[in-house]
PDB file of C-alpha atoms and ligand atoms in Angstrom:
ATOM      1  CA  MET A  29       3.597  28.496 -10.281  1.00 64.00           C
ATOM      2  CA  SER A  30       0.461  27.093  -8.809  1.00 74.00           C
ATOM      3  CA  SER A  31      -1.211  27.173  -5.412  1.00 87.00           C
ATOM      4  CA  ARG A  32      -2.777  23.757  -6.030  1.00 92.00           C
ATOM      5  CA  THR A  33      -1.540  20.343  -7.106  1.00 91.00           C
ATOM      6  CA  LEU A  34      -0.498  20.265 -10.751  1.00 91.00           C
ATOM      7  CA  GLU A  35      -2.458  18.382 -13.356  1.00 90.00           C
ATOM      8  CA  MET A  36      -0.294  15.402 -14.312  1.00 92.00           C
ATOM      9  CA  THR A  37       0.101  15.295 -18.079  1.00 95.00           C
ATOM     10  CA  ASP A  38       1.769  12.317 -19.784  1.00 97.00           C
ATOM     11  CA  ARG A  39       4.815  14.410 -20.609  1.00 97.00           C
ATOM     12  CA  LEU A  40       5.218  15.666 -17.060  1.00 96.00           C
ATOM     13  CA  TYR A  41       4.685  12.154 -15.679  1.00 97.00           C
ATOM     14  CA  ASP A  42       7.438  10.763 -17.897  1.00 97.00           C
ATOM     15  CA  TYR A  43       9.753  13.550 -16.763  1.00 97.00           C
ATOM     16  CA  MET A  44       8.994  12.892 -13.091  1.00 96.00           C
ATOM     17  CA  ILE A  45       9.781   9.201 -13.541  1.00 97.00           C
ATOM     18  CA  GLU A  46      12.963   9.981 -15.443  1.00 97.00           C
ATOM     19  CA  VAL A  47      14.440  12.288 -12.827  1.00 98.00           C
ATOM     20  CA  SER A  48      13.252  10.687  -9.588  1.00 97.00           C
ATOM     21  CA  VAL A  49      12.425   6.986  -9.767  1.00 97.00           C
ATOM     22  CA  ARG A  50      15.358   4.744  -8.882  1.00 96.00           C
ATOM     23  CA  GLU A  51      13.574   1.435  -9.214  1.00 97.00           C
ATOM     24  CA  PRO A  52      15.802  -1.517  -8.276  1.00 97.00           C
ATOM     25  CA  ASP A  53      16.158  -4.011 -11.140  1.00 98.00           C
ATOM     26  CA  VAL A  54      14.501  -6.827  -9.183  1.00 98.00           C
ATOM     27  CA  LEU A  55      11.409  -4.664  -8.675  1.00 98.00           C
ATOM     28  CA  ARG A  56      11.311  -3.655 -12.319  1.00 97.00           C
ATOM     29  CA  ARG A  57      11.364  -7.289 -13.409  1.00 97.00           C
ATOM     30  CA  LEU A  58       8.614  -8.237 -10.935  1.00 97.00           C
ATOM     31  CA  ARG A  59       6.500  -5.357 -12.221  1.00 97.00           C
ATOM     32  CA  GLU A  60       7.053  -6.428 -15.823  1.00 96.00           C
ATOM     33  CA  GLU A  61       6.277 -10.093 -15.133  1.00 96.00           C
ATOM     34  CA  THR A  62       3.068  -9.054 -13.388  1.00 96.00           C
ATOM     35  CA  PHE A  63       1.988  -7.065 -16.441  1.00 95.00           C
ATOM     36  CA  GLU A  64       2.889  -9.941 -18.778  1.00 94.00           C
ATOM     37  CA  LYS A  65       1.318 -12.805 -16.876  1.00 90.00           C
ATOM     38  CA  VAL A  66      -1.339 -11.622 -14.456  1.00 90.00           C
ATOM     39  CA  ASP A  67      -4.855 -10.407 -15.139  1.00 86.00           C
ATOM     40  CA  MET A  68      -5.675  -7.446 -12.913  1.00 88.00           C
ATOM     41  CA  ALA A  69      -2.068  -6.214 -13.239  1.00 90.00           C
ATOM     42  CA  LYS A  70      -3.438  -2.700 -12.771  1.00 89.00           C
ATOM     43  CA  MET A  71      -3.775  -3.581  -9.081  1.00 90.00           C
ATOM     44  CA  GLN A  72      -0.013  -3.293  -8.786  1.00 93.00           C
ATOM     45  CA  ILE A  73       1.219  -0.011  -7.333  1.00 95.00           C
ATOM     46  CA  SER A  74       3.171   2.311  -9.619  1.00 95.00           C
ATOM     47  CA  PRO A  75       6.979   2.550  -9.414  1.00 97.00           C
ATOM     48  CA  GLU A  76       6.856   6.121  -8.100  1.00 97.00           C
ATOM     49  CA  GLN A  77       4.500   5.002  -5.340  1.00 98.00           C
ATOM     50  CA  GLY A  78       6.868   2.164  -4.530  1.00 98.00           C
ATOM     51  CA  ARG A  79       9.717   4.652  -4.149  1.00 98.00           C
ATOM     52  CA  PHE A  80       7.524   6.899  -1.969  1.00 98.00           C
ATOM     53  CA  MET A  81       6.595   4.003   0.313  1.00 98.00           C
ATOM     54  CA  ALA A  82      10.241   2.949   0.518  1.00 98.00           C
ATOM     55  CA  LEU A  83      11.183   6.486   1.554  1.00 98.00           C
ATOM     56  CA  LEU A  84       8.429   6.531   4.198  1.00 98.00           C
ATOM     57  CA  THR A  85       9.734   3.207   5.494  1.00 98.00           C
ATOM     58  CA  GLU A  86      13.206   4.706   5.851  1.00 98.00           C
ATOM     59  CA  LEU A  87      11.911   7.963   7.348  1.00 97.00           C
ATOM     60  CA  THR A  88       9.860   6.213  10.011  1.00 95.00           C
ATOM     61  CA  GLY A  89      12.541   3.602  10.655  1.00 97.00           C
ATOM     62  CA  ALA A  90       9.776   1.005  10.420  1.00 98.00           C
ATOM     63  CA  ARG A  91      10.799  -2.472  11.584  1.00 98.00           C
ATOM     64  CA  LYS A  92       7.364  -4.008  11.954  1.00 98.00           C
ATOM     65  CA  ALA A  93       4.784  -3.509   9.206  1.00 98.00           C
ATOM     66  CA  ILE A  94       1.582  -5.068   7.957  1.00 98.00           C
ATOM     67  CA  GLU A  95       0.104  -5.088   4.499  1.00 98.00           C
ATOM     68  CA  ILE A  96      -3.515  -5.876   3.585  1.00 98.00           C
ATOM     69  CA  GLY A  97      -3.609  -6.966  -0.059  1.00 98.00           C
ATOM     70  CA  THR A  98      -0.213  -8.199  -1.257  1.00 97.00           C
ATOM     71  CA  PHE A  99      -1.173  -9.144  -4.852  1.00 96.00           C
ATOM     72  CA  THR A 100       2.086 -10.110  -6.640  1.00 96.00           C
ATOM     73  CA  GLY A 101       4.290  -8.647  -3.950  1.00 97.00           C
ATOM     74  CA  TYR A 102       5.680  -5.422  -5.399  1.00 98.00           C
ATOM     75  CA  SER A 103       4.749  -3.216  -2.431  1.00 98.00           C
ATOM     76  CA  ALA A 104       5.857  -5.810   0.142  1.00 98.00           C
ATOM     77  CA  LEU A 105       9.214  -6.094  -1.625  1.00 98.00           C
ATOM     78  CA  SER A 106       9.563  -2.293  -1.821  1.00 98.00           C
ATOM     79  CA  VAL A 107       8.987  -1.977   1.932  1.00 98.00           C
ATOM     80  CA  ALA A 108      11.091  -5.023   2.860  1.00 98.00           C
ATOM     81  CA  LEU A 109      14.088  -3.702   0.911  1.00 98.00           C
ATOM     82  CA  ALA A 110      13.831  -0.391   2.790  1.00 98.00           C
ATOM     83  CA  MET A 111      13.722  -2.010   6.235  1.00 98.00           C
ATOM     84  CA  PRO A 112      16.710  -2.898   8.415  1.00 97.00           C
ATOM     85  CA  ASP A 113      17.840  -6.539   8.514  1.00 97.00           C
ATOM     86  CA  ASP A 114      15.591  -7.363  11.464  1.00 97.00           C
ATOM     87  CA  GLY A 115      12.526  -5.742   9.850  1.00 98.00           C
ATOM     88  CA  ARG A 116       9.378  -7.806   9.279  1.00 98.00           C
ATOM     89  CA  ILE A 117       6.279  -7.223   7.195  1.00 98.00           C
ATOM     90  CA  VAL A 118       3.183  -9.378   7.688  1.00 98.00           C
ATOM     91  CA  ALA A 119       1.727  -9.687   4.184  1.00 98.00           C
ATOM     92  CA  CYS A 120      -1.961 -10.588   3.980  1.00 98.00           C
ATOM     93  CA  ASP A 121      -3.642 -11.925   0.862  1.00 98.00           C
ATOM     94  CA  ILE A 122      -6.145 -14.607  -0.106  1.00 98.00           C
ATOM     95  CA  SER A 123      -4.456 -15.655  -3.363  1.00 96.00           C
ATOM     96  CA  GLU A 124      -1.651 -18.227  -3.569  1.00 96.00           C
ATOM     97  CA  GLU A 125      -1.613 -17.716  -7.331  1.00 95.00           C
ATOM     98  CA  TRP A 126      -0.820 -14.001  -7.131  1.00 96.00           C
ATOM     99  CA  THR A 127       1.615 -14.119  -4.227  1.00 97.00           C
ATOM    100  CA  ASN A 128       3.502 -17.018  -5.858  1.00 97.00           C
ATOM    101  CA  VAL A 129       4.497 -14.594  -8.623  1.00 97.00           C
ATOM    102  CA  GLY A 130       6.335 -12.431  -6.089  1.00 97.00           C
ATOM    103  CA  LYS A 131       8.017 -15.095  -3.964  1.00 98.00           C
ATOM    104  CA  PRO A 132      10.991 -15.800  -6.292  1.00 98.00           C
ATOM    105  CA  TYR A 133      11.717 -12.060  -6.425  1.00 98.00           C
ATOM    106  CA  TRP A 134      11.570 -11.749  -2.630  1.00 98.00           C
ATOM    107  CA  LYS A 135      14.112 -14.577  -2.432  1.00 98.00           C
ATOM    108  CA  GLU A 136      16.343 -13.163  -5.158  1.00 98.00           C
ATOM    109  CA  ALA A 137      16.374  -9.784  -3.406  1.00 98.00           C
ATOM    110  CA  GLY A 138      17.492 -11.465  -0.189  1.00 98.00           C
ATOM    111  CA  VAL A 139      14.505 -10.296   1.859  1.00 98.00           C
ATOM    112  CA  ALA A 140      12.226 -13.374   1.840  1.00 98.00           C
ATOM    113  CA  GLN A 141      12.870 -13.820   5.568  1.00 98.00           C
ATOM    114  CA  LYS A 142      11.443 -10.333   6.206  1.00 98.00           C
ATOM    115  CA  ILE A 143       8.103 -11.096   4.517  1.00 98.00           C
ATOM    116  CA  ASP A 144       5.675 -13.148   6.608  1.00 98.00           C
ATOM    117  CA  LEU A 145       2.962 -14.121   4.118  1.00 98.00           C
ATOM    118  CA  ARG A 146      -0.427 -15.061   5.563  1.00 98.00           C
ATOM    119  CA  ILE A 147      -2.887 -16.577   3.112  1.00 98.00           C
ATOM    120  CA  ALA A 148      -6.274 -16.011   4.774  1.00 98.00           C
ATOM    121  CA  PRO A 149      -9.026 -13.387   4.900  1.00 98.00           C
ATOM    122  CA  ALA A 150      -7.125 -10.379   6.290  1.00 98.00           C
ATOM    123  CA  ASN A 151      -9.526  -9.748   9.150  1.00 98.00           C
ATOM    124  CA  GLU A 152      -8.774 -13.241  10.478  1.00 98.00           C
ATOM    125  CA  THR A 153      -5.041 -12.512  10.416  1.00 98.00           C
ATOM    126  CA  LEU A 154      -5.504  -9.068  11.984  1.00 98.00           C
ATOM    127  CA  ASP A 155      -7.794 -10.401  14.721  1.00 98.00           C
ATOM    128  CA  ALA A 156      -5.299 -13.190  15.452  1.00 98.00           C
ATOM    129  CA  LEU A 157      -2.468 -10.651  15.826  1.00 98.00           C
ATOM    130  CA  ILE A 158      -4.609  -8.576  18.208  1.00 98.00           C
ATOM    131  CA  ALA A 159      -5.565 -11.703  20.201  1.00 98.00           C
ATOM    132  CA  ASP A 160      -1.862 -12.585  20.318  1.00 98.00           C
ATOM    133  CA  GLY A 161      -1.129  -9.361  22.218  1.00 98.00           C
ATOM    134  CA  GLN A 162       0.447  -7.422  19.329  1.00 98.00           C
ATOM    135  CA  GLU A 163      -1.809  -4.398  19.789  1.00 98.00           C
ATOM    136  CA  GLY A 164       0.174  -1.145  19.590  1.00 98.00           C
ATOM    137  CA  THR A 165       3.350  -2.767  18.263  1.00 98.00           C
ATOM    138  CA  PHE A 166       3.308  -2.086  14.499  1.00 98.00           C
ATOM    139  CA  ASP A 167       5.144   0.878  12.971  1.00 98.00           C
ATOM    140  CA  MET A 168       3.390   0.895   9.611  1.00 98.00           C
ATOM    141  CA  ALA A 169       0.315  -0.490   7.837  1.00 98.00           C
ATOM    142  CA  PHE A 170      -0.585  -0.498   4.139  1.00 98.00           C
ATOM    143  CA  ILE A 171      -4.233  -1.095   3.178  1.00 98.00           C
ATOM    144  CA  ASP A 172      -4.786  -2.060  -0.466  1.00 98.00           C
ATOM    145  CA  ALA A 173      -7.441  -4.767  -0.702  1.00 97.00           C
ATOM    146  CA  ASP A 174     -11.207  -5.019  -1.330  1.00 97.00           C
ATOM    147  CA  LYS A 175     -12.624  -1.543  -0.952  1.00 97.00           C
ATOM    148  CA  GLU A 176     -15.771  -2.502   0.954  1.00 97.00           C
ATOM    149  CA  GLY A 177     -13.474  -3.945   3.604  1.00 98.00           C
ATOM    150  CA  TYR A 178     -11.434  -0.774   4.101  1.00 98.00           C
ATOM    151  CA  GLN A 179     -13.153   0.525   7.243  1.00 98.00           C
ATOM    152  CA  GLY A 180     -12.826  -2.827   8.988  1.00 98.00           C
ATOM    153  CA  TYR A 181      -9.179  -3.190   7.991  1.00 98.00           C
ATOM    154  CA  PHE A 182      -8.433   0.365   9.086  1.00 98.00           C
ATOM    155  CA  GLU A 183      -9.960  -0.125  12.552  1.00 98.00           C
ATOM    156  CA  ARG A 184      -7.913  -3.268  13.143  1.00 98.00           C
ATOM    157  CA  CYS A 185      -4.721  -1.680  11.756  1.00 98.00           C
ATOM    158  CA  LEU A 186      -5.201   1.339  14.002  1.00 98.00           C
ATOM    159  CA  THR A 187      -5.403  -1.035  16.962  1.00 98.00           C
ATOM    160  CA  LEU A 188      -2.197  -2.771  15.873  1.00 98.00           C
ATOM    161  CA  LEU A 189      -0.253   0.459  15.198  1.00 98.00           C
ATOM    162  CA  ARG A 190       1.792   2.060  17.928  1.00 98.00           C
ATOM    163  CA  PRO A 191       1.116   5.716  18.767  1.00 98.00           C
ATOM    164  CA  GLY A 192       2.936   7.635  16.015  1.00 98.00           C
ATOM    165  CA  GLY A 193       2.615   4.674  13.653  1.00 98.00           C
ATOM    166  CA  LEU A 194       1.665   5.281  10.045  1.00 98.00           C
ATOM    167  CA  ALA A 195      -1.267   3.884   8.069  1.00 98.00           C
ATOM    168  CA  MET A 196      -1.157   4.193   4.265  1.00 98.00           C
ATOM    169  CA  ILE A 197      -4.450   3.628   2.450  1.00 98.00           C
ATOM    170  CA  ASP A 198      -4.389   3.083  -1.317  1.00 98.00           C
ATOM    171  CA  ASN A 199      -6.799   3.939  -4.141  1.00 98.00           C
ATOM    172  CA  VAL A 200      -8.584   6.656  -2.181  1.00 98.00           C
ATOM    173  CA  LEU A 201      -9.213   8.669  -5.375  1.00 98.00           C
ATOM    174  CA  TRP A 202     -10.395   5.537  -7.270  1.00 97.00           C
ATOM    175  CA  GLY A 203      -9.680   6.819 -10.755  1.00 96.00           C
ATOM    176  CA  GLY A 204     -11.446  10.092  -9.917  1.00 96.00           C
ATOM    177  CA  SER A 205     -14.834   8.410  -9.527  1.00 97.00           C
ATOM    178  CA  VAL A 206     -15.156   9.357  -5.848  1.00 98.00           C
ATOM    179  CA  ALA A 207     -15.739  12.976  -6.929  1.00 97.00           C
ATOM    180  CA  ASP A 208     -18.540  12.018  -9.349  1.00 97.00           C
ATOM    181  CA  PRO A 209     -21.822  11.881  -7.377  1.00 95.00           C
ATOM    182  CA  SER A 210     -23.520   9.964 -10.206  1.00 97.00           C
ATOM    183  CA  ASP A 211     -21.103   7.048  -9.710  1.00 97.00           C
ATOM    184  CA  THR A 212     -22.820   4.672  -7.290  1.00 97.00           C
ATOM    185  CA  ASP A 213     -20.656   1.599  -7.885  1.00 97.00           C
ATOM    186  CA  ASP A 214     -20.239  -0.369  -4.620  1.00 97.00           C
ATOM    187  CA  ASP A 215     -16.474   0.191  -4.480  1.00 97.00           C
ATOM    188  CA  THR A 216     -16.818   3.910  -5.199  1.00 98.00           C
ATOM    189  CA  VAL A 217     -19.463   4.321  -2.506  1.00 98.00           C
ATOM    190  CA  ALA A 218     -17.307   2.404  -0.016  1.00 98.00           C
ATOM    191  CA  ILE A 219     -14.196   4.513  -0.645  1.00 98.00           C
ATOM    192  CA  ARG A 220     -16.211   7.731  -0.542  1.00 98.00           C
ATOM    193  CA  ALA A 221     -17.670   6.754   2.845  1.00 98.00           C
ATOM    194  CA  PHE A 222     -14.244   5.695   4.118  1.00 98.00           C
ATOM    195  CA  ASN A 223     -12.682   9.014   3.077  1.00 98.00           C
ATOM    196  CA  ALA A 224     -15.478  11.016   4.724  1.00 98.00           C
ATOM    197  CA  ASN A 225     -15.142   9.036   7.959  1.00 98.00           C
ATOM    198  CA  LEU A 226     -11.393   9.535   8.020  1.00 98.00           C
ATOM    199  CA  ARG A 227     -11.731  13.298   7.525  1.00 98.00           C
ATOM    200  CA  ASP A 228     -13.583  13.435  10.857  1.00 97.00           C
ATOM    201  CA  ASP A 229     -11.431  10.860  12.661  1.00 98.00           C
ATOM    202  CA  GLU A 230      -9.574  12.680  15.429  1.00 98.00           C
ATOM    203  CA  ARG A 231      -7.493   9.599  16.231  1.00 98.00           C
ATOM    204  CA  VAL A 232      -5.178  10.358  13.285  1.00 98.00           C
ATOM    205  CA  THR A 233      -3.249  13.167  11.595  1.00 98.00           C
ATOM    206  CA  LEU A 234      -4.105  13.068   7.923  1.00 98.00           C
ATOM    207  CA  SER A 235      -2.828  13.855   4.443  1.00 98.00           C
ATOM    208  CA  LEU A 236      -4.174  12.585   1.103  1.00 98.00           C
ATOM    209  CA  VAL A 237      -1.282  12.395  -1.343  1.00 98.00           C
ATOM    210  CA  PRO A 238      -2.343  12.389  -5.020  1.00 96.00           C
ATOM    211  CA  ILE A 239       0.265   9.827  -6.069  1.00 97.00           C
ATOM    212  CA  GLY A 240      -0.788   6.788  -8.086  1.00 95.00           C
ATOM    213  CA  ASP A 241      -4.532   6.357  -7.528  1.00 96.00           C
ATOM    214  CA  GLY A 242      -4.457   8.451  -4.336  1.00 98.00           C
ATOM    215  CA  LEU A 243      -2.665   7.424  -1.127  1.00 98.00           C
ATOM    216  CA  THR A 244      -3.897   8.657   2.244  1.00 98.00           C
ATOM    217  CA  LEU A 245      -1.329   8.865   5.037  1.00 98.00           C
ATOM    218  CA  ALA A 246      -2.792   8.667   8.537  1.00 98.00           C
ATOM    219  CA  ARG A 247      -0.527   8.885  11.583  1.00 98.00           C
ATOM    220  CA  LYS A 248      -1.925   7.448  14.794  1.00 98.00           C
ATOM    221  CA  ARG A 249      -2.039  10.087  17.503  1.00 98.00           C
ATOM    222  CA  ALA A 250      -0.861   9.334  20.995  1.00 89.00           C
TER     223      ALA A 250
HETATM  224 CA1   CA B  26      -4.049  -0.467  -5.079  1.00 57.48          CA
END
C-alpha cells in the first residue's frame, strides 16, 4: 500500500499492459510501422495512453476534438475510433511525411472521414477556427507538439473549448527533466514554465496524470 503514485518498474509495467491494454489490431500495426520506418518514433504516444485517451473520449461523449501534433496518427486514430459516427477531430501537423504513414490506417479502420487533417502551423489553423466562429464549440483538445509553443496552443485551445471541455497536454514530465533544476534545455524550460502557469490558472480544473511521459488534464470551467 502506498499513499503516493507507485514507481513503475519494468515488471509492473508489463503486467499493467497485459491486464488492461486492449489495443485494436489496426492501432498495433500503425504503432509497429511507425517504430520500423520513422525516425523520432518515440514521439508516438504509448498504447496505455491511447487506451486512456479513448476512455476519456467515451466518458466525455466528445464529438468535436482538436489535436495539435498528429505525427503518424496513432492518437488521432485512438480518439476517432472512440467517437460516435458523427464525431470529428481536426488534426494539426506540419509534416505530410509523418501523417501519410497514418492515413492508410485511418482508412482501414473506417474513420478517415472523422479525421480532418490540416497541414499548416497549428496556430494558423487554430486562429482560422476562432475567426470562423468556432469559439466555445470543441469538446476536447490534445496538445502534443513543439514544447515552446505549448502556452500559445493552450490559450487558443481554451478559447475553442466549450465550458466543461477537456484539454489534454502531453509530455508534461519530459522524461523527468522538469524536476532537475540544472536542466536548462529550451524544451525543458518551456514545459516547466507551462506547468507552473497552469498550476495558477483558475480558468481550469487540473490533474497531472503520470501516464506515458506525463499527461495533464485541464477541464475548462464555466
Ligand atoms: Ca508526445
